[in-house]
PDB file of C-alpha atoms in Angstrom:
ATOM      1  CA  MET A 219      12.114 -13.053  31.898  1.00 48.00           C
ATOM      2  CA  LYS A 220       8.440 -12.831  30.981  1.00 51.00           C
ATOM      3  CA  ILE A 221       8.857  -9.134  30.192  1.00 49.00           C
ATOM      4  CA  HIS A 222      11.800  -9.919  27.915  1.00 51.00           C
ATOM      5  CA  ALA A 223       9.850 -12.671  26.104  1.00 51.00           C
ATOM      6  CA  GLY A 224       6.863 -10.386  25.675  1.00 50.00           C
ATOM      7  CA  PHE A 225       9.018  -7.612  24.246  1.00 49.00           C
ATOM      8  CA  LEU A 226      10.663 -10.095  21.867  1.00 51.00           C
ATOM      9  CA  ARG A 227       7.270 -11.243  20.563  1.00 56.00           C
ATOM     10  CA  PHE A 228       6.196  -7.602  20.274  1.00 49.00           C
ATOM     11  CA  PHE A 229       9.257  -6.919  18.108  1.00 54.00           C
ATOM     12  CA  GLN A 230       9.100 -10.117  16.073  1.00 58.00           C
ATOM     13  CA  ASP A 231       5.495  -9.708  14.913  1.00 59.00           C
ATOM     14  CA  GLY A 232       6.146  -6.201  13.641  1.00 66.00           C
ATOM     15  CA  ARG A 233       4.140  -4.241  16.183  1.00 73.00           C
ATOM     16  CA  LEU A 234       7.133  -2.341  17.520  1.00 80.00           C
ATOM     17  CA  GLN A 235       8.058  -1.242  14.012  1.00 81.00           C
ATOM     18  CA  VAL A 236       4.497  -0.058  13.440  1.00 86.00           C
ATOM     19  CA  VAL A 237       4.594   1.897  16.698  1.00 87.00           C
ATOM     20  CA  VAL A 238       7.836   3.613  15.681  1.00 90.00           C
ATOM     21  CA  GLY A 239       6.509   4.407  12.226  1.00 91.00           C
ATOM     22  CA  SER A 240       3.242   5.647  13.700  1.00 94.00           C
ATOM     23  CA  CYS A 241       5.099   7.988  16.038  1.00 95.00           C
ATOM     24  CA  VAL A 242       6.958   9.476  13.069  1.00 97.00           C
ATOM     25  CA  LEU A 243       3.740  10.035  11.107  1.00 97.00           C
ATOM     26  CA  LEU A 244       1.906  11.383  14.153  1.00 98.00           C
ATOM     27  CA  GLY A 245       4.787  13.731  14.924  1.00 98.00           C
ATOM     28  CA  ILE A 246       4.820  15.117  11.385  1.00 98.00           C
ATOM     29  CA  GLN A 247       1.056  15.592  11.438  1.00 97.00           C
ATOM     30  CA  ALA A 248       1.183  17.279  14.854  1.00 98.00           C
ATOM     31  CA  VAL A 249       3.865  19.753  13.770  1.00 98.00           C
ATOM     32  CA  LEU A 250       2.044  20.620  10.553  1.00 96.00           C
ATOM     33  CA  SER A 251      -1.241  21.001  12.426  1.00 96.00           C
ATOM     34  CA  LEU A 252       0.386  23.407  14.891  1.00 97.00           C
ATOM     35  CA  LEU A 253       1.738  25.388  11.950  1.00 96.00           C
ATOM     36  CA  GLY A 254      -1.759  25.668  10.521  1.00 94.00           C
ATOM     37  CA  GLY A 255      -1.963  22.741   8.124  1.00 91.00           C
ATOM     38  CA  PRO A 256      -2.485  23.063   4.362  1.00 91.00           C
ATOM     39  CA  GLU A 257      -4.143  26.464   4.771  1.00 91.00           C
ATOM     40  CA  ARG A 258      -1.149  28.102   6.502  1.00 93.00           C
ATOM     41  CA  VAL A 259       1.809  26.147   5.129  1.00 94.00           C
ATOM     42  CA  PRO A 260       0.642  25.021   1.679  1.00 93.00           C
ATOM     43  CA  TRP A 261       4.221  25.091   0.375  1.00 95.00           C
ATOM     44  CA  VAL A 262       5.099  22.027   2.484  1.00 95.00           C
ATOM     45  CA  TYR A 263       2.380  19.989   0.806  1.00 95.00           C
ATOM     46  CA  GLU A 264       3.023  21.450  -2.643  1.00 94.00           C
ATOM     47  CA  ARG A 265       6.751  20.746  -2.423  1.00 95.00           C
ATOM     48  CA  TRP A 266       6.764  17.343  -0.711  1.00 96.00           C
ATOM     49  CA  GLY A 267       3.341  16.038  -1.706  1.00 95.00           C
ATOM     50  CA  LEU A 268       3.148  14.271  -5.064  1.00 95.00           C
ATOM     51  CA  SER A 269       2.201  15.960  -8.306  1.00 94.00           C
ATOM     52  CA  ARG A 270       3.895  16.161 -11.671  1.00 92.00           C
ATOM     53  CA  GLU A 271       5.349  19.554 -10.806  1.00 92.00           C
ATOM     54  CA  SER A 272       6.774  18.469  -7.452  1.00 92.00           C
ATOM     55  CA  ALA A 273       8.134  15.181  -8.824  1.00 91.00           C
ATOM     56  CA  LEU A 274      10.040  17.026 -11.549  1.00 88.00           C
ATOM     57  CA  GLY A 275      11.250  19.779  -9.237  1.00 84.00           C
ATOM     58  CA  GLU A 276      12.623  17.736  -6.332  1.00 76.00           C
ATOM     59  CA  TRP A 277      14.561  14.958  -8.096  1.00 83.00           C
ATOM     60  CA  GLY A 278      11.678  12.535  -7.653  1.00 87.00           C
ATOM     61  CA  LEU A 279      11.800  12.614  -3.842  1.00 94.00           C
ATOM     62  CA  PRO A 280       8.073  13.441  -3.511  1.00 96.00           C
ATOM     63  CA  LEU A 281       7.422   9.931  -4.846  1.00 96.00           C
ATOM     64  CA  LEU A 282       8.386   8.828  -1.324  1.00 96.00           C
ATOM     65  CA  THR A 283       7.819  11.883   0.865  1.00 97.00           C
ATOM     66  CA  TYR A 284       4.158  12.241  -0.075  1.00 97.00           C
ATOM     67  CA  ALA A 285       3.474   9.184   2.069  1.00 97.00           C
ATOM     68  CA  LEU A 286       4.651  11.068   5.174  1.00 97.00           C
ATOM     69  CA  LEU A 287       2.043  13.809   4.762  1.00 96.00           C
ATOM     70  CA  HIS A 288      -1.692  13.511   5.367  1.00 96.00           C
ATOM     71  CA  GLY A 289      -4.652  15.724   4.659  1.00 91.00           C
ATOM     72  CA  GLY A 290      -5.937  15.587   8.222  1.00 93.00           C
ATOM     73  CA  TRP A 291      -6.115  13.546  11.399  1.00 95.00           C
ATOM     74  CA  PHE A 292      -8.898  11.276  10.147  1.00 94.00           C
ATOM     75  CA  HIS A 293      -6.898  10.506   7.015  1.00 94.00           C
ATOM     76  CA  LEU A 294      -3.830   9.629   9.079  1.00 96.00           C
ATOM     77  CA  LEU A 295      -5.664   7.557  11.697  1.00 96.00           C
ATOM     78  CA  THR A 296      -7.450   5.551   9.001  1.00 95.00           C
ATOM     79  CA  ASN A 297      -4.127   4.625   7.421  1.00 96.00           C
ATOM     80  CA  LEU A 298      -2.580   3.780  10.790  1.00 96.00           C
ATOM     81  CA  ALA A 299      -5.507   1.478  11.559  1.00 94.00           C
ATOM     82  CA  GLY A 300      -4.788  -0.339   8.306  1.00 93.00           C
ATOM     83  CA  LEU A 301      -1.110  -0.681   9.198  1.00 93.00           C
ATOM     84  CA  TYR A 302      -1.914  -2.101  12.622  1.00 91.00           C
ATOM     85  CA  ALA A 303      -4.398  -4.570  11.125  1.00 89.00           C
ATOM     86  CA  VAL A 304      -2.126  -5.926   8.386  1.00 92.00           C
ATOM     87  CA  THR A 305       1.508  -5.666   9.526  1.00 91.00           C
ATOM     88  CA  PRO A 306       1.540  -8.389  12.232  1.00 88.00           C
ATOM     89  CA  HIS A 307       0.072 -10.936   9.783  1.00 88.00           C
ATOM     90  CA  LEU A 308       2.616 -10.099   7.088  1.00 92.00           C
ATOM     91  CA  VAL A 309       5.574 -10.164   9.469  1.00 90.00           C
ATOM     92  CA  ARG A 310       4.553 -13.608  10.737  1.00 88.00           C
ATOM     93  CA  MET A 311       4.163 -14.869   7.160  1.00 90.00           C
ATOM     94  CA  LEU A 312       7.241 -13.369   5.507  1.00 91.00           C
ATOM     95  CA  GLY A 313       9.295 -11.361   7.983  1.00 87.00           C
ATOM     96  CA  GLY A 314       9.845  -7.669   8.457  1.00 86.00           C
ATOM     97  CA  ARG A 315      11.837  -7.087   5.263  1.00 89.00           C
ATOM     98  CA  TRP A 316       9.034  -8.305   3.018  1.00 92.00           C
ATOM     99  CA  ALA A 317       6.470  -6.284   4.936  1.00 93.00           C
ATOM    100  CA  LEU A 318       8.550  -3.116   4.644  1.00 93.00           C
ATOM    101  CA  GLY A 319       9.349  -3.852   1.011  1.00 95.00           C
ATOM    102  CA  SER A 320       5.678  -4.193   0.143  1.00 97.00           C
ATOM    103  CA  LEU A 321       4.967  -0.892   1.891  1.00 97.00           C
ATOM    104  CA  PHE A 322       7.593   0.934  -0.195  1.00 97.00           C
ATOM    105  CA  ALA A 323       6.484  -0.839  -3.378  1.00 98.00           C
ATOM    106  CA  GLY A 324       2.899   0.250  -2.795  1.00 98.00           C
ATOM    107  CA  VAL A 325       3.924   3.837  -2.114  1.00 98.00           C
ATOM    108  CA  ILE A 326       6.010   4.027  -5.308  1.00 98.00           C
ATOM    109  CA  VAL A 327       3.656   2.166  -7.660  1.00 98.00           C
ATOM    110  CA  GLY A 328       0.651   3.947  -6.182  1.00 98.00           C
ATOM    111  CA  GLY A 329       2.414   7.245  -6.782  1.00 97.00           C
ATOM    112  CA  TRP A 330       3.133   6.307 -10.389  1.00 97.00           C
ATOM    113  CA  ALA A 331      -0.508   5.347 -10.903  1.00 97.00           C
ATOM    114  CA  HIS A 332      -1.579   8.718  -9.549  1.00 95.00           C
ATOM    115  CA  LEU A 333       0.856  10.610 -11.782  1.00 95.00           C
ATOM    116  CA  ALA A 334      -0.347   8.646 -14.803  1.00 95.00           C
ATOM    117  CA  THR A 335      -4.016   9.443 -14.192  1.00 92.00           C
ATOM    118  CA  SER A 336      -4.151  12.727 -12.245  1.00 90.00           C
ATOM    119  CA  PRO A 337      -0.762  14.442 -12.628  1.00 90.00           C
ATOM    120  CA  GLU A 338      -2.032  17.903 -11.684  1.00 89.00           C
ATOM    121  CA  ALA A 339      -3.751  16.784  -8.465  1.00 90.00           C
ATOM    122  CA  LEU A 340      -1.753  16.783  -5.226  1.00 93.00           C
ATOM    123  CA  LEU A 341      -1.415  13.403  -3.519  1.00 95.00           C
ATOM    124  CA  VAL A 342      -0.573  12.816   0.149  1.00 96.00           C
ATOM    125  CA  GLY A 343      -0.884   9.794   2.434  1.00 96.00           C
ATOM    126  CA  ILE A 344       0.551   6.315   2.932  1.00 97.00           C
ATOM    127  CA  SER A 345      -2.582   4.496   1.782  1.00 96.00           C
ATOM    128  CA  GLY A 346      -0.891   3.166  -1.376  1.00 97.00           C
ATOM    129  CA  GLY A 347       1.581   1.301   0.815  1.00 98.00           C
ATOM    130  CA  VAL A 348      -1.170   0.032   3.101  1.00 97.00           C
ATOM    131  CA  SER A 349      -3.085  -1.202   0.043  1.00 98.00           C
ATOM    132  CA  ALA A 350      -0.030  -3.147  -1.133  1.00 98.00           C
ATOM    133  CA  MET A 351       0.450  -4.780   2.253  1.00 97.00           C
ATOM    134  CA  MET A 352      -3.212  -5.751   2.434  1.00 96.00           C
ATOM    135  CA  LEU A 353      -3.245  -7.332  -1.052  1.00 97.00           C
ATOM    136  CA  LEU A 354       0.006  -9.172  -0.369  1.00 97.00           C
ATOM    137  CA  MET A 355      -1.574 -10.628   2.764  1.00 95.00           C
ATOM    138  CA  THR A 356      -4.866 -11.543   1.074  1.00 95.00           C
ATOM    139  CA  THR A 357      -3.027 -13.135  -1.868  1.00 96.00           C
ATOM    140  CA  LEU A 358      -0.869 -15.323   0.360  1.00 95.00           C
ATOM    141  CA  ALA A 359      -3.685 -16.346   2.730  1.00 92.00           C
ATOM    142  CA  PRO A 360      -6.991 -16.054   0.821  1.00 92.00           C
ATOM    143  CA  GLU A 361      -8.851 -18.404   3.180  1.00 90.00           C
ATOM    144  CA  MET A 362      -7.972 -16.471   6.324  1.00 88.00           C
ATOM    145  CA  GLN A 363     -10.992 -15.001   8.104  1.00 81.00           C
ATOM    146  CA  MET A 364     -10.603 -11.352   9.010  1.00 74.00           C
ATOM    147  CA  ARG A 365     -11.408 -10.434  12.606  1.00 72.00           C
ATOM    148  CA  TRP A 366     -12.559  -6.921  11.845  1.00 70.00           C
ATOM    149  CA  ILE A 367     -14.871  -7.819   8.940  1.00 74.00           C
ATOM    150  CA  ARG A 368     -16.885 -10.979   8.295  1.00 79.00           C
ATOM    151  CA  VAL A 369     -15.343 -11.929   4.967  1.00 85.00           C
ATOM    152  CA  SER A 370     -12.425 -14.059   3.841  1.00 89.00           C
ATOM    153  CA  ALA A 371      -9.141 -12.358   3.065  1.00 90.00           C
ATOM    154  CA  GLY A 372      -9.312 -13.438  -0.575  1.00 92.00           C
ATOM    155  CA  ASN A 373     -12.741 -11.903  -1.116  1.00 92.00           C
ATOM    156  CA  LEU A 374     -11.638  -8.755   0.704  1.00 92.00           C
ATOM    157  CA  GLY A 375      -8.696  -8.344  -1.652  1.00 94.00           C
ATOM    158  CA  LYS A 376     -10.780  -8.947  -4.779  1.00 94.00           C
ATOM    159  CA  GLY A 377     -13.450  -6.547  -3.559  1.00 95.00           C
ATOM    160  CA  PHE A 378     -10.877  -3.868  -2.808  1.00 96.00           C
ATOM    161  CA  LEU A 379      -9.312  -4.172  -6.266  1.00 96.00           C
ATOM    162  CA  LEU A 380     -12.691  -4.048  -7.986  1.00 96.00           C
ATOM    163  CA  ALA A 381     -13.955  -1.097  -5.944  1.00 94.00           C
ATOM    164  CA  SER A 382     -10.754   0.890  -6.466  1.00 94.00           C
ATOM    165  CA  ALA A 383     -10.860   0.273 -10.214  1.00 94.00           C
ATOM    166  CA  ILE A 384     -14.532   1.221 -10.574  1.00 92.00           C
ATOM    167  CA  LEU A 385     -14.292   4.336  -8.424  1.00 89.00           C
ATOM    168  CA  GLY A 386     -11.054   5.334 -10.113  1.00 89.00           C
ATOM    169  CA  VAL A 387     -12.599   5.115 -13.580  1.00 87.00           C
ATOM    170  CA  LEU A 388     -15.675   7.027 -12.437  1.00 83.00           C
ATOM    171  CA  SER A 389     -13.589   9.773 -10.871  1.00 80.00           C
ATOM    172  CA  LEU A 390     -11.336   9.973 -13.924  1.00 74.00           C
ATOM    173  CA  SER A 391     -14.313  10.245 -16.259  1.00 69.00           C
ATOM    174  CA  ARG A 392     -16.033  12.646 -13.829  1.00 58.00           C
ATOM    175  CA  ILE A 393     -19.258  10.659 -14.152  1.00 54.00           C
ATOM    176  CA  GLY A 394     -19.739  10.619 -10.407  1.00 49.00           C
ATOM    177  CA  SER A 395     -18.627  14.170  -9.707  1.00 50.00           C
ATOM    178  CA  SER A 396     -22.124  15.494 -10.394  1.00 48.00           C
ATOM    179  CA  HIS A 397     -23.602  13.427  -7.559  1.00 48.00           C
ATOM    180  CA  PRO A 398     -24.318  15.882  -4.706  1.00 46.00           C
ATOM    181  CA  LEU A 399     -23.369  13.399  -1.971  1.00 42.00           C
ATOM    182  CA  TRP A 400     -20.269  11.872  -3.522  1.00 42.00           C
ATOM    183  CA  SER A 401     -18.696  14.841  -5.276  1.00 44.00           C
ATOM    184  CA  SER A 402     -17.130  16.249  -2.107  1.00 43.00           C
ATOM    185  CA  GLN A 403     -16.110  12.947  -0.503  1.00 45.00           C
ATOM    186  CA  VAL A 404     -15.742   9.745  -2.503  1.00 43.00           C
ATOM    187  CA  PHE A 405     -14.178  11.259  -5.601  1.00 44.00           C
ATOM    188  CA  GLN A 406     -11.568  13.231  -3.684  1.00 61.00           C
ATOM    189  CA  ILE A 407      -9.941   9.932  -2.701  1.00 76.00           C
ATOM    190  CA  ALA A 408      -6.967   8.864  -4.846  1.00 88.00           C
ATOM    191  CA  HIS A 409      -8.475   5.576  -5.998  1.00 92.00           C
ATOM    192  CA  PHE A 410      -5.818   4.949  -8.637  1.00 95.00           C
ATOM    193  CA  CYS A 411      -3.127   5.277  -5.977  1.00 96.00           C
ATOM    194  CA  HIS A 412      -4.945   2.598  -3.989  1.00 97.00           C
ATOM    195  CA  LEU A 413      -5.320   0.482  -7.120  1.00 97.00           C
ATOM    196  CA  GLY A 414      -1.661   0.831  -8.076  1.00 98.00           C
ATOM    197  CA  GLY A 415      -0.495  -0.042  -4.582  1.00 98.00           C
ATOM    198  CA  ALA A 416      -2.889  -2.980  -4.390  1.00 98.00           C
ATOM    199  CA  LEU A 417      -1.690  -4.350  -7.731  1.00 98.00           C
ATOM    200  CA  ALA A 418       1.903  -4.079  -6.513  1.00 98.00           C
ATOM    201  CA  GLY A 419       1.044  -6.155  -3.448  1.00 98.00           C
ATOM    202  CA  TRP A 420      -0.895  -8.676  -5.532  1.00 98.00           C
ATOM    203  CA  ALA A 421       2.023  -9.041  -7.963  1.00 98.00           C
ATOM    204  CA  MET A 422       4.441  -9.623  -5.088  1.00 97.00           C
ATOM    205  CA  GLY A 423       2.132 -12.286  -3.694  1.00 96.00           C
ATOM    206  CA  ARG A 424       1.827 -14.078  -7.035  1.00 96.00           C
ATOM    207  CA  TRP A 425       5.610 -13.987  -7.432  1.00 95.00           C
ATOM    208  CA  ILE A 426       6.096 -15.540  -3.999  1.00 93.00           C
ATOM    209  CA  LEU A 427       3.564 -18.276  -4.828  1.00 92.00           C
ATOM    210  CA  ARG A 428       5.067 -19.017  -8.249  1.00 87.00           C
ATOM    211  CA  PRO A 429       5.965 -22.663  -8.972  1.00 82.00           C
ATOM    212  CA  ARG A 430       9.511 -23.320  -7.807  1.00 76.00           C
ATOM    213  CA  ALA A 431      11.962 -25.473  -9.724  1.00 66.00           C
ATOM    214  CA  ASN A 432      13.315 -28.516  -7.892  1.00 68.00           C
ATOM    215  CA  LEU A 433      15.806 -31.226  -8.784  1.00 68.00           C
ATOM    216  CA  ARG A 434      13.124 -33.685  -9.927  1.00 76.00           C
ATOM    217  CA  LYS A 435      11.539 -31.133 -12.262  1.00 69.00           C
ATOM    218  CA  LEU A 436      14.914 -30.104 -13.668  1.00 66.00           C
ATOM    219  CA  LYS A 437      15.845 -33.740 -14.399  1.00 73.00           C
ATOM    220  CA  ALA A 438      12.483 -34.328 -16.079  1.00 73.00           C
ATOM    221  CA  ALA A 439      12.916 -31.225 -18.231  1.00 68.00           C
ATOM    222  CA  ARG A 440      16.426 -32.313 -19.202  1.00 69.00           C
ATOM    223  CA  ALA A 441      15.168 -35.781 -20.115  1.00 74.00           C
ATOM    224  CA  ARG A 442      12.482 -34.251 -22.340  1.00 70.00           C
ATOM    225  CA  ARG A 443      15.043 -32.044 -24.070  1.00 62.00           C
ATOM    226  CA  GLU A 444      17.485 -34.901 -24.615  1.00 67.00           C
ATOM    227  CA  GLY A 445      14.702 -37.105 -25.884  1.00 63.00           C
ATOM    228  CA  GLY A 446      13.706 -34.419 -28.361  1.00 48.00           C
ATOM    229  CA  TRP A 447      17.267 -34.107 -29.635  1.00 41.00           C
ATOM    230  CA  GLU A 448      17.501 -37.851 -30.198  1.00 38.00           C
ATOM    231  CA  LEU A 449      14.402 -37.702 -32.381  1.00 34.00           C
TER     232      LEU A 449
END
């Protein structure tokens, strides 16, 4: 009975779904690594990663499939750590459908942001979806204290948006590419994908928190309208 209850909690807070999704991503990365990675099978990344050419040539499918590919193990594990940190909170707040929806929204909007700013560059990774989930969480619970960093969720979200925007503009303008330390690391990150995904999550959060109409408000609005007509 205890085992059953524990499994039910494990499923309800989204951890089981994250485990299944992680196994899929890890399996894809393992197969591609055994095949030699981007150096040996570049056509996989060029065809199913996201760029203007791939998006036009595969009926738009790379706008989703790019999230299944990663540049390396560190890239993948970083994104999985983000999923594990955010998903249980979102599932408890909104349920699994909202959590999954925010992931897909971040992947798609992040992909659009990348195509709008760097259409020739190849994009891979699920970080746009992770960014959306994180901003949705921080928008809904800004006062929550994060366990893994000593800052409130609201400040974390604002800082992430600001950093992504600044680094994205710098990378787009190539101002920072001349820096010997950053040119090979920081500016190879798809900051506009992160920014687009984060804005998608923020917008979803603001929509959820929008003022809701109730019967009292509707009656008051009707009374104001009728009063105006009488005048």
